[in-house]
Short mmCIF file of C-alpha atoms in Angstrom, two decimals:
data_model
loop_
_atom_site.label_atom_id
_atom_site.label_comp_id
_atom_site.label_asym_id
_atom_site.label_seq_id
_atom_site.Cartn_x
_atom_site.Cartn_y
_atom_site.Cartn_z
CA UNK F 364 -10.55 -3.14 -92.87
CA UNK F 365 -8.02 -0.62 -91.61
CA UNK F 366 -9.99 1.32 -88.75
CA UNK F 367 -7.41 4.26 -89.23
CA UNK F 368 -8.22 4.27 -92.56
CA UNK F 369 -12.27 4.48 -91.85
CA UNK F 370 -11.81 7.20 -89.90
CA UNK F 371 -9.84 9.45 -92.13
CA UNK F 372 -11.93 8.55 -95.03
CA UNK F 373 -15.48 9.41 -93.70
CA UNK F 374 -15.96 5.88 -94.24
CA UNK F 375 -17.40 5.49 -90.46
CA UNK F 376 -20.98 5.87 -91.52
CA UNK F 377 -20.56 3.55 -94.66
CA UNK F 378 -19.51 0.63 -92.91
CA UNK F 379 -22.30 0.84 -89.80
CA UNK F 380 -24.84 1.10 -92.30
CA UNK F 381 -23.78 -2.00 -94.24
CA UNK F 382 -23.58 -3.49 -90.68
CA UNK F 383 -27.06 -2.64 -89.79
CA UNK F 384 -28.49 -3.81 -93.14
CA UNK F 385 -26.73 -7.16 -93.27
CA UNK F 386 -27.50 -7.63 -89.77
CA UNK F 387 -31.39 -7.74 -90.47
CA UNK F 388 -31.27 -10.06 -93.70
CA UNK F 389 -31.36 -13.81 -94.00
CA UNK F 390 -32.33 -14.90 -97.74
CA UNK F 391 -31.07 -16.96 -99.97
CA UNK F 392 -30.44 -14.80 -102.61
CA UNK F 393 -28.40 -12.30 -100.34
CA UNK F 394 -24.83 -12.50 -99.00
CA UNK F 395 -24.95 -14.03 -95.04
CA UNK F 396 -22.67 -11.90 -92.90
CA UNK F 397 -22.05 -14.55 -90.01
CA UNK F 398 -19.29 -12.75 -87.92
CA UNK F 399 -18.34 -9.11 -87.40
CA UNK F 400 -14.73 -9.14 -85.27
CA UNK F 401 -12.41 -6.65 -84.31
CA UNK F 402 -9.10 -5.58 -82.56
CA UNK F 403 -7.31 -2.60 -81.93
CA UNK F 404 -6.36 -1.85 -85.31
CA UNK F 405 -8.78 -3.33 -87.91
CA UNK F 406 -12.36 -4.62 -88.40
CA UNK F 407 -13.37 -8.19 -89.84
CA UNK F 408 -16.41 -9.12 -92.20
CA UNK F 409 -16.65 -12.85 -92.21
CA UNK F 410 -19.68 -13.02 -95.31
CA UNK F 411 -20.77 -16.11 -96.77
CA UNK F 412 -18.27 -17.03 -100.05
CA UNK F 413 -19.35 -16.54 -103.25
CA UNK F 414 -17.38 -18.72 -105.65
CA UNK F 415 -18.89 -17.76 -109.06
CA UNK F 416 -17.54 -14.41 -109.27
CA UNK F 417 -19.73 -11.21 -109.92
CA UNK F 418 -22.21 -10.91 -112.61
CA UNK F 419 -20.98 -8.08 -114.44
CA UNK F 420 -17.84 -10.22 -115.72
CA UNK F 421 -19.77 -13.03 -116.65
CA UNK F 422 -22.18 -10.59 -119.12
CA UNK F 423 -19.02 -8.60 -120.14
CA UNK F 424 -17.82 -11.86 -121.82
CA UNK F 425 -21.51 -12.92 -123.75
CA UNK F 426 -25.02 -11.38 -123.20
CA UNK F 427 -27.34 -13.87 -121.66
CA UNK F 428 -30.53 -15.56 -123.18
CA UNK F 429 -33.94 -14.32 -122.57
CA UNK F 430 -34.20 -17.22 -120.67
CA UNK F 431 -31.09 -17.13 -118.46
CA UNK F 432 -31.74 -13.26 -117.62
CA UNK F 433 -35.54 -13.94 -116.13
CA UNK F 434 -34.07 -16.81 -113.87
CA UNK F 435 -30.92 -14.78 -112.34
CA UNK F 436 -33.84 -11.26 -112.67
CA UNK F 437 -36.71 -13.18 -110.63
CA UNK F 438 -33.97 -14.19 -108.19
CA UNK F 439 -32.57 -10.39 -107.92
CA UNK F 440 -36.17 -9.82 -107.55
CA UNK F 441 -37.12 -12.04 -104.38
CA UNK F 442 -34.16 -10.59 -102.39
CA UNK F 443 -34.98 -7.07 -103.00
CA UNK F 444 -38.49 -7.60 -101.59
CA UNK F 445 -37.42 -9.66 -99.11
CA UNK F 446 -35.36 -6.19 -98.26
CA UNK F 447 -38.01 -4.07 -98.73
CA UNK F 448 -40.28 -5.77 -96.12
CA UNK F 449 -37.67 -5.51 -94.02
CA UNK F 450 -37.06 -1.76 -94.46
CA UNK F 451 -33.50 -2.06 -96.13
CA UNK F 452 -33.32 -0.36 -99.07
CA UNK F 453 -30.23 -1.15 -101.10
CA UNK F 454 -29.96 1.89 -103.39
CA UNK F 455 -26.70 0.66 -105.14
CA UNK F 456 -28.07 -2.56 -107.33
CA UNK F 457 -25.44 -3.46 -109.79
CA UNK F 458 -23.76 -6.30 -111.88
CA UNK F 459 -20.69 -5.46 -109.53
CA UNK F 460 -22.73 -6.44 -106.67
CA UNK F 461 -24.74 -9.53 -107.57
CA UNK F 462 -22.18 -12.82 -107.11
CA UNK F 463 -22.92 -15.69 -107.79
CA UNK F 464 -22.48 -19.13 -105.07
CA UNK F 465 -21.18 -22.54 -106.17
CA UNK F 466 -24.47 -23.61 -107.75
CA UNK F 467 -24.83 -20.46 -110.06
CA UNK F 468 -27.86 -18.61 -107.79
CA UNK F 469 -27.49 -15.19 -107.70
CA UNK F 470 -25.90 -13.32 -104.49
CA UNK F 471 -26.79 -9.44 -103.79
CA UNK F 472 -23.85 -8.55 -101.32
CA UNK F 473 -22.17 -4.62 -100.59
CA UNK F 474 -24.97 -2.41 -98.14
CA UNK F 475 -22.95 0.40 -97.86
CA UNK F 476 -25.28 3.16 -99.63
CA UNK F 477 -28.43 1.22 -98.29
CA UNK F 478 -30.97 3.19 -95.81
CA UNK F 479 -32.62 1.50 -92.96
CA UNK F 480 -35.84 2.60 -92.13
CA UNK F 481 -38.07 1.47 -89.05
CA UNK F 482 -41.12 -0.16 -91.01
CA UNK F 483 -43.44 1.02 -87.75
CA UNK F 484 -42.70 5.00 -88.35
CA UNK F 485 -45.74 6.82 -89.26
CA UNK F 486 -45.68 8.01 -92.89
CA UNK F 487 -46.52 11.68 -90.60
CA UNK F 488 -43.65 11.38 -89.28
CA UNK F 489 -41.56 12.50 -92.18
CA UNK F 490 -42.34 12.81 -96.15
CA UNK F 491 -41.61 9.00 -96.06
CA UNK F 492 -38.69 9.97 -98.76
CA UNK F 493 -34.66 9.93 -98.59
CA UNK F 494 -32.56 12.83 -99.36
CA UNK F 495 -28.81 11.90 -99.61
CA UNK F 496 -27.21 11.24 -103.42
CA UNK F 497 -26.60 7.83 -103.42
CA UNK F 498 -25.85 5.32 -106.21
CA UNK F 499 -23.76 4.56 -109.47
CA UNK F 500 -24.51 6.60 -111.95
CA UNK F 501 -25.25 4.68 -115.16
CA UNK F 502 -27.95 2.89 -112.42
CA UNK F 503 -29.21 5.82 -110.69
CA UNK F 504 -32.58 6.74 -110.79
CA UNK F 505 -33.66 10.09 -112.48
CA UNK F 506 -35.18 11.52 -109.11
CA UNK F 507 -31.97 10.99 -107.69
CA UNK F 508 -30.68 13.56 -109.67
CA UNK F 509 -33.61 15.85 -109.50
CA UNK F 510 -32.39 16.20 -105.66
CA UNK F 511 -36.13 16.57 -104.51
CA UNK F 512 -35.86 13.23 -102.15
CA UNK F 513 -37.23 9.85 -103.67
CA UNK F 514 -38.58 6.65 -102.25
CA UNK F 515 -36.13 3.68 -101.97
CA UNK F 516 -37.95 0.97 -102.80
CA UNK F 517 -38.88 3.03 -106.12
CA UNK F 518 -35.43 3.64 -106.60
CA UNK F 519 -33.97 -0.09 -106.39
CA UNK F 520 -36.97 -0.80 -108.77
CA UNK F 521 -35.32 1.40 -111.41
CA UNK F 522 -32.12 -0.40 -111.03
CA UNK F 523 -33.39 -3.85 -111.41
CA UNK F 524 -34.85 -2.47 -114.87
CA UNK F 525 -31.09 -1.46 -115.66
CA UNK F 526 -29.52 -4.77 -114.67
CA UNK F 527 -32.44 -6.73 -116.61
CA UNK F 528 -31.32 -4.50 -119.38
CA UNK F 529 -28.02 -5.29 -118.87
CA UNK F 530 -28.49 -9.03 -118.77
CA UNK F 531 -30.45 -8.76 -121.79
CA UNK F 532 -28.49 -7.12 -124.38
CA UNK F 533 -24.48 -6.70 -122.53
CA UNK F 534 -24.60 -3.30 -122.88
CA UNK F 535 -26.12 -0.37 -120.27
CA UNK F 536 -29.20 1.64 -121.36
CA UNK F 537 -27.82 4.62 -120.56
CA UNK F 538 -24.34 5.05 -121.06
CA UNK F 539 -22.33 7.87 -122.00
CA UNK F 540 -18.79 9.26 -121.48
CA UNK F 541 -19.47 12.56 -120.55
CA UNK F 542 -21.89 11.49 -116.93
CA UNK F 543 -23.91 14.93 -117.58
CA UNK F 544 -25.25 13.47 -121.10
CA UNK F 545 -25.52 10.31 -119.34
CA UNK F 546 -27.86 12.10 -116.62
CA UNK F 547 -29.79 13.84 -119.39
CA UNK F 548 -30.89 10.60 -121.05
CA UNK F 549 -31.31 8.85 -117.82
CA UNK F 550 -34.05 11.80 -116.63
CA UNK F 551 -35.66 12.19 -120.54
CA UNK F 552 -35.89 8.11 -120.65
CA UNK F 553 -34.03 7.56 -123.56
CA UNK F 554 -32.92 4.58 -124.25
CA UNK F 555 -33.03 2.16 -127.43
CA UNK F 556 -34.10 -1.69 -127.11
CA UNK F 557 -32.46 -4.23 -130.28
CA UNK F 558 -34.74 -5.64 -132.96
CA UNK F 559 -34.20 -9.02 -131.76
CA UNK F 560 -35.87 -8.56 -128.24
CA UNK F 561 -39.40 -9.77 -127.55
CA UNK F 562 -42.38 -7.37 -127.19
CA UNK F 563 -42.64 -8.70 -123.50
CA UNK F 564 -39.53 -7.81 -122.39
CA UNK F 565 -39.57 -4.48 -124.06
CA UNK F 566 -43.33 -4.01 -122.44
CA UNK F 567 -41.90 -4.94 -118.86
CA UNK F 568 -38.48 -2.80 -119.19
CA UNK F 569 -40.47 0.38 -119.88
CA UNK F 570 -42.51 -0.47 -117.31
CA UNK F 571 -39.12 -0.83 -114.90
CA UNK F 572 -37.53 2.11 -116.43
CA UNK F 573 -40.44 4.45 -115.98
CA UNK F 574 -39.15 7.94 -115.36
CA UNK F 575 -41.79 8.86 -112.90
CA UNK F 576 -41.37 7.17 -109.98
CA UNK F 577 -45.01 7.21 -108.88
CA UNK F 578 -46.21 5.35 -111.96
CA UNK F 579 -43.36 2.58 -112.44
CA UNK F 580 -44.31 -0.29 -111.39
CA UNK F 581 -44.19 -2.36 -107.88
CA UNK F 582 -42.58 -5.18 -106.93
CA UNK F 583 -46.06 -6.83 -106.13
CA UNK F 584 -46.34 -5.72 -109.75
CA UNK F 585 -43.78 -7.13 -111.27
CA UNK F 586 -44.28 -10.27 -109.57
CA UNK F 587 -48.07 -10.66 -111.76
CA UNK F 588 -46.48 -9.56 -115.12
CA UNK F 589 -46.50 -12.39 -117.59
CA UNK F 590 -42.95 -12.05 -118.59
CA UNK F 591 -42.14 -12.65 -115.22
CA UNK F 592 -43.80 -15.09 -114.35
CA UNK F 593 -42.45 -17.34 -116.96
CA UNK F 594 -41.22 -20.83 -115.05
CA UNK F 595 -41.85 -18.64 -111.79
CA UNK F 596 -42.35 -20.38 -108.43
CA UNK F 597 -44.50 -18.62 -105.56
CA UNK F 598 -42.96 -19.92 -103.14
CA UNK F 599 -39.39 -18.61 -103.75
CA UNK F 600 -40.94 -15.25 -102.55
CA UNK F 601 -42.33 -16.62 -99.53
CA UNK F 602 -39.84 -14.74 -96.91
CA UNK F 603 -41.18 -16.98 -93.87
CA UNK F 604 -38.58 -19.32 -93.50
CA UNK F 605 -35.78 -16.58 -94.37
CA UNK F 606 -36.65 -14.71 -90.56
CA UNK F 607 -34.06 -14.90 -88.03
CA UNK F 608 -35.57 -15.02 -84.57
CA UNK F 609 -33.11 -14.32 -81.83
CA UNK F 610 -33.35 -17.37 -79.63
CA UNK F 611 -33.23 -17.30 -75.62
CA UNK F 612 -31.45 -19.89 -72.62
CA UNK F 613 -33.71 -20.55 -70.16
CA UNK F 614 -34.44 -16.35 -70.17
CA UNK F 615 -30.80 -15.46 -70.70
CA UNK F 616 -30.92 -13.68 -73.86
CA UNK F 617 -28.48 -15.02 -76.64
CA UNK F 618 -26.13 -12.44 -78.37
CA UNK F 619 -24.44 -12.93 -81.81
CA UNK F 620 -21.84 -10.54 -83.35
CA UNK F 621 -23.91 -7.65 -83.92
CA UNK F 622 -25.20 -7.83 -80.67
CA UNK F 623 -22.08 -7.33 -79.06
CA UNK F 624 -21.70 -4.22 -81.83
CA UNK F 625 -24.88 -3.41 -80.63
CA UNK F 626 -24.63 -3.26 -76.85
CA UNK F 627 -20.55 -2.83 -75.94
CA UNK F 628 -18.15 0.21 -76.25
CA UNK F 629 -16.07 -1.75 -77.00
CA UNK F 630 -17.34 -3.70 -80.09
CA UNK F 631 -20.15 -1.04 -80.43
CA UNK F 632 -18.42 0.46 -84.32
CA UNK F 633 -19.23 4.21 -82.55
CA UNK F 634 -17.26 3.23 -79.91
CA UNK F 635 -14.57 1.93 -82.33
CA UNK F 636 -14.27 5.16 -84.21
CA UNK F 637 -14.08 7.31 -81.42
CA UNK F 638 -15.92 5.72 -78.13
CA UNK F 639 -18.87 6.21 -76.03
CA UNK F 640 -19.86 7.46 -72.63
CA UNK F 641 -21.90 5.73 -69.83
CA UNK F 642 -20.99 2.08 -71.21
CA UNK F 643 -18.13 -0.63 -70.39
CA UNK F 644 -18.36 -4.71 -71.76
CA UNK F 645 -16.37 -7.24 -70.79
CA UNK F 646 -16.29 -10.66 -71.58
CA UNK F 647 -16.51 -13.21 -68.83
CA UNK F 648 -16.19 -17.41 -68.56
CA UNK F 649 -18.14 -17.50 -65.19
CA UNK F 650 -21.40 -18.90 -64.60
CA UNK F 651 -24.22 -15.91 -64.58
CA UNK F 652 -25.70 -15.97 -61.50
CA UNK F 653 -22.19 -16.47 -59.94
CA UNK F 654 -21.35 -13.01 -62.18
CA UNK F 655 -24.94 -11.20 -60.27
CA UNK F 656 -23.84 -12.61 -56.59
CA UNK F 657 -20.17 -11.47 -56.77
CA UNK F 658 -21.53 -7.97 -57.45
CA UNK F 659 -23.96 -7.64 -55.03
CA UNK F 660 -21.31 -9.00 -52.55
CA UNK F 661 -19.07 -6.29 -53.88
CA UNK F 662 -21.74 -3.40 -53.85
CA UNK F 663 -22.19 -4.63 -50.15
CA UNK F 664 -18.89 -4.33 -49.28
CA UNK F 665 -18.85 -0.51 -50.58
CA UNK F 666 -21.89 0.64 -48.74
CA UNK F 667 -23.68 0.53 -51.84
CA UNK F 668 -27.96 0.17 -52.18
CA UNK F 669 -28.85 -3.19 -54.49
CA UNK F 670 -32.21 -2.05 -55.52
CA UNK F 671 -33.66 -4.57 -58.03
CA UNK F 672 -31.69 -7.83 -58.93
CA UNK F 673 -32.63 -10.93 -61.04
CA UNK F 674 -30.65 -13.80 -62.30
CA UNK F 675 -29.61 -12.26 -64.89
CA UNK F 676 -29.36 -8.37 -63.76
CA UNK F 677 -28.51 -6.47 -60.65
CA UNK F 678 -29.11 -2.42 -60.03
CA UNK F 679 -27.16 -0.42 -58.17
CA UNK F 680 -27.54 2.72 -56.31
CA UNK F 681 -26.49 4.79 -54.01
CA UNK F 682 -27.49 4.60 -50.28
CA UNK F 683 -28.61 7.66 -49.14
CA UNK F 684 -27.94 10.53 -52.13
CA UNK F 685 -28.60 7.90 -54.83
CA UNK F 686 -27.84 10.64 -57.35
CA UNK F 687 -26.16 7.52 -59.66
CA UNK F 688 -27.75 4.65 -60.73
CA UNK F 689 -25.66 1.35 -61.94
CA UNK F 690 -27.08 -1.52 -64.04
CA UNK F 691 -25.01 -4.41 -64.38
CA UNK F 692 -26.46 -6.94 -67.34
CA UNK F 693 -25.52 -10.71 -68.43
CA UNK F 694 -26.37 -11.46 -71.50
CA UNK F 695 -24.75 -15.09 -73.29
CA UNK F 696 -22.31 -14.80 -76.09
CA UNK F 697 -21.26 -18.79 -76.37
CA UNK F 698 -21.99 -21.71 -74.46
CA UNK F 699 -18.74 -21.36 -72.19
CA UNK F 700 -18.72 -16.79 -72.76
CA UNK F 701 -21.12 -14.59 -71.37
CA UNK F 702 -20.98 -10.36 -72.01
CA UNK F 703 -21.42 -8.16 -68.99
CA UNK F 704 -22.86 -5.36 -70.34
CA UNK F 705 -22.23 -2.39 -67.02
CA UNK F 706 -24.24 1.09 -67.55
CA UNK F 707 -24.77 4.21 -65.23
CA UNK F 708 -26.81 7.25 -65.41
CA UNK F 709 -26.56 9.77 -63.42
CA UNK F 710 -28.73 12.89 -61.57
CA UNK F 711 -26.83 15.18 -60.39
CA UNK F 712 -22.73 14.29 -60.46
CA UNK F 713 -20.22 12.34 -62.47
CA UNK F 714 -20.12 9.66 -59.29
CA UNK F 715 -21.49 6.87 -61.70
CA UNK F 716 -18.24 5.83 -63.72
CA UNK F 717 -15.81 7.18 -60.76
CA UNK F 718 -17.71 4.49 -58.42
CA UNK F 719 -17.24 1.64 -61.14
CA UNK F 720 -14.00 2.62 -62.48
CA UNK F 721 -12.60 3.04 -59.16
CA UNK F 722 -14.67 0.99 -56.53
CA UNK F 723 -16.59 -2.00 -57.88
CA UNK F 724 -14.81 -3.20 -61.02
CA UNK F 725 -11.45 -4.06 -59.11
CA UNK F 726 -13.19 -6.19 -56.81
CA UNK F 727 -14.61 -7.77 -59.92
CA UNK F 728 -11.61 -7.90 -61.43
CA UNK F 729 -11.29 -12.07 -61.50
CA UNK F 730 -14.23 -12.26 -63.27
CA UNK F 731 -12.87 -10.76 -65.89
CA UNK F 732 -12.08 -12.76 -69.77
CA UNK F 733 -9.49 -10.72 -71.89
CA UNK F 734 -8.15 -12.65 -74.92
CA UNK F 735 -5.69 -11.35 -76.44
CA UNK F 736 -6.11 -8.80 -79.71
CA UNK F 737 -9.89 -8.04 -78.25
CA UNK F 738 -11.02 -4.24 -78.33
CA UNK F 739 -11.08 -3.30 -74.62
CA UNK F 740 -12.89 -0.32 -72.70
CA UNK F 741 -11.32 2.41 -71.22
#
């Protein structure tokens, strides 16, 4: 992805939401985003491949059976919760976006429109409902377009119903070529089912397709309806063995990818569309505690105050003023790369980035790992 190109097109916020999302989700039924790299110029998503193709051309060419549509539905289903107990809300379900892997399971890949909530916020905190227009409109749910906010999980609920219609019959429930009759029908409800589909389905899809979002149903709903439930495993729902846990070396915390995007300026994506203050990474081959002894040794040699150090983390202050504060923090990347992550806050002047900048990193300057293309701090 061009980063120029990001910028320009307001796309900034799109792509650091799909990052967030995908960084939090390991099912599968979803897409595995294992690498997020960069340079100067563009950005990198290395997903998880997807040979099948997308769902939407496979239905364009033949409706599938009853049959077929519950498997690929109940798979759409588990990832979906498996987002929702996470707090990711996709809000742009779609054939386009389910793909399918080399062994015909279903895929849900592209978080761009999703919201990420944090699943400890207090329900007083806010209404507990989103308020941006997001979606596609022959999926969108009907309080989408009443603009009064609406509940994600509600709304992703709606769009399964679409896509089970979808699979069912190879045609959309709603669809229209002027989008404002479209909207109408989507809000009234009206859609028609064929004579040849089974009172279950029909029962479940009005169920799914419920105009008011407080009565359609659940996901722990739709898990217990019989049509569902049809050649339906429990355990394929069971999200335990799908949680990443961020593992640790001997207290030295591990850092993937997103980590870096999480902690440096210079992989950080704010810092990539336009930078951030009070933060400089860089990337270094040298053993940790070497890293934490070379910069007391240099803090020493400018007169500076080491007031708390560890193995893995050394602060810095100043002598007698201390009106800055340094923190200098190691954190492993690979076996053989480690990120030093260098902050500074300050009390009362701008000495914190003049004394690192100017004093301490050029003294640390061998420490230092710079391959080539990488995005680099000011």
């Amino acid at each position: 992805m061009d980063k120029q190109r990001i910028v320009t097109g307001g796309l900034a916020a799109h792509v650091k939401r799909e990052i967030a999302a995908m960084r939090r989700l390991n099912h599968p039924n979803i897409v595995r985003m294992h690498e997020v790299l960069a340079n100067q110029k563009k950005i990198y998503f290395v997903l998880e491949f997807a040979p099948g193709g997308d769902l939407f051309s496979k239905v364009a060419k033949c409706r599938f059976s009853e049959d077929l549509s519950r498997r690929y539905f109940q798979q759409l289903v588990s990832a979906v919760r498996y987002c929702h107990s996470r707090g990711v809300y996709h809000r742009d379900l779609k054939l386009e976006n389910l793909l399918l892997d080399e062994n015909w399971n279903l895929k849900v890949t592209d978080f761009g429109l999703s919201v990420v909530t944090h699943r400890s916020r207090s329900p007083s905190d806010t209404d507990g409902l989103v308020h941006t227009m997001c979606g596609t409109p022959a999926y969108v749910a009907p309080e989408i377009l009443a603009k009064k906010g609406y509940d994600g999980a509600k709304v992703d609920i709606w769009a399964c119903g679409v896509i089970l219609y979808v699979l069912s019959t190879g045609y959309l429930p709603f669809n229209e070529s002027n989008v404002v009759l479209m909207y109408l029908k989507i809000c009234k409800g009206e859609y028609t089912v064929p004579k040849w589909m089974s009172p279950e389905l029909k029962q479940f899809l009005s169920r799914l397709l419920d105009t008011n979002p407080q009565t359609r149903i659940t996901i722990d709903e739709i898990i217990k309806d019989p049509w569902f439930r049809i050649g339906y495993k429990d355990e394929e729902l069971c999200s335990d063995h799908f949680e990443m846990k961020d593992g640790e070396d001997g207290g030295l915390k591990s850092l993937n990818a997103f980590d870096i995007i999480s902690y440096s300026s210079g992989y950080n994506l704010s810092g990539l569309f336009g930078g951030r203050e009070g933060d400089e990474m860089f990337l270094s081959t040298v053993a940790p505690e070497e890293i934490i002894e070379r910069v007391v040794e240099a803090a020493e040699q400018e007169r500076l105050r080491v007031a708390k150090k560890n193995k893995w983390w050394v602060k810095v202050d100043g002598c007698h003023s201390r009106n800055f504060t340094l923190m200098i923090e190691v954190k492993r990347l690979t076996v053989d790369i480690v990120v030093v992550d260098v902050s500074w806050k300050e009390c009362e002047s701008n000495r914190g980035p003049e004394i690192w900048k100017s004093r301490l990193r050029p003294r640390l300057s061998g420490l230092i790992y710079q391959p080539d293309g990488l995005v680099r701090s000011n």
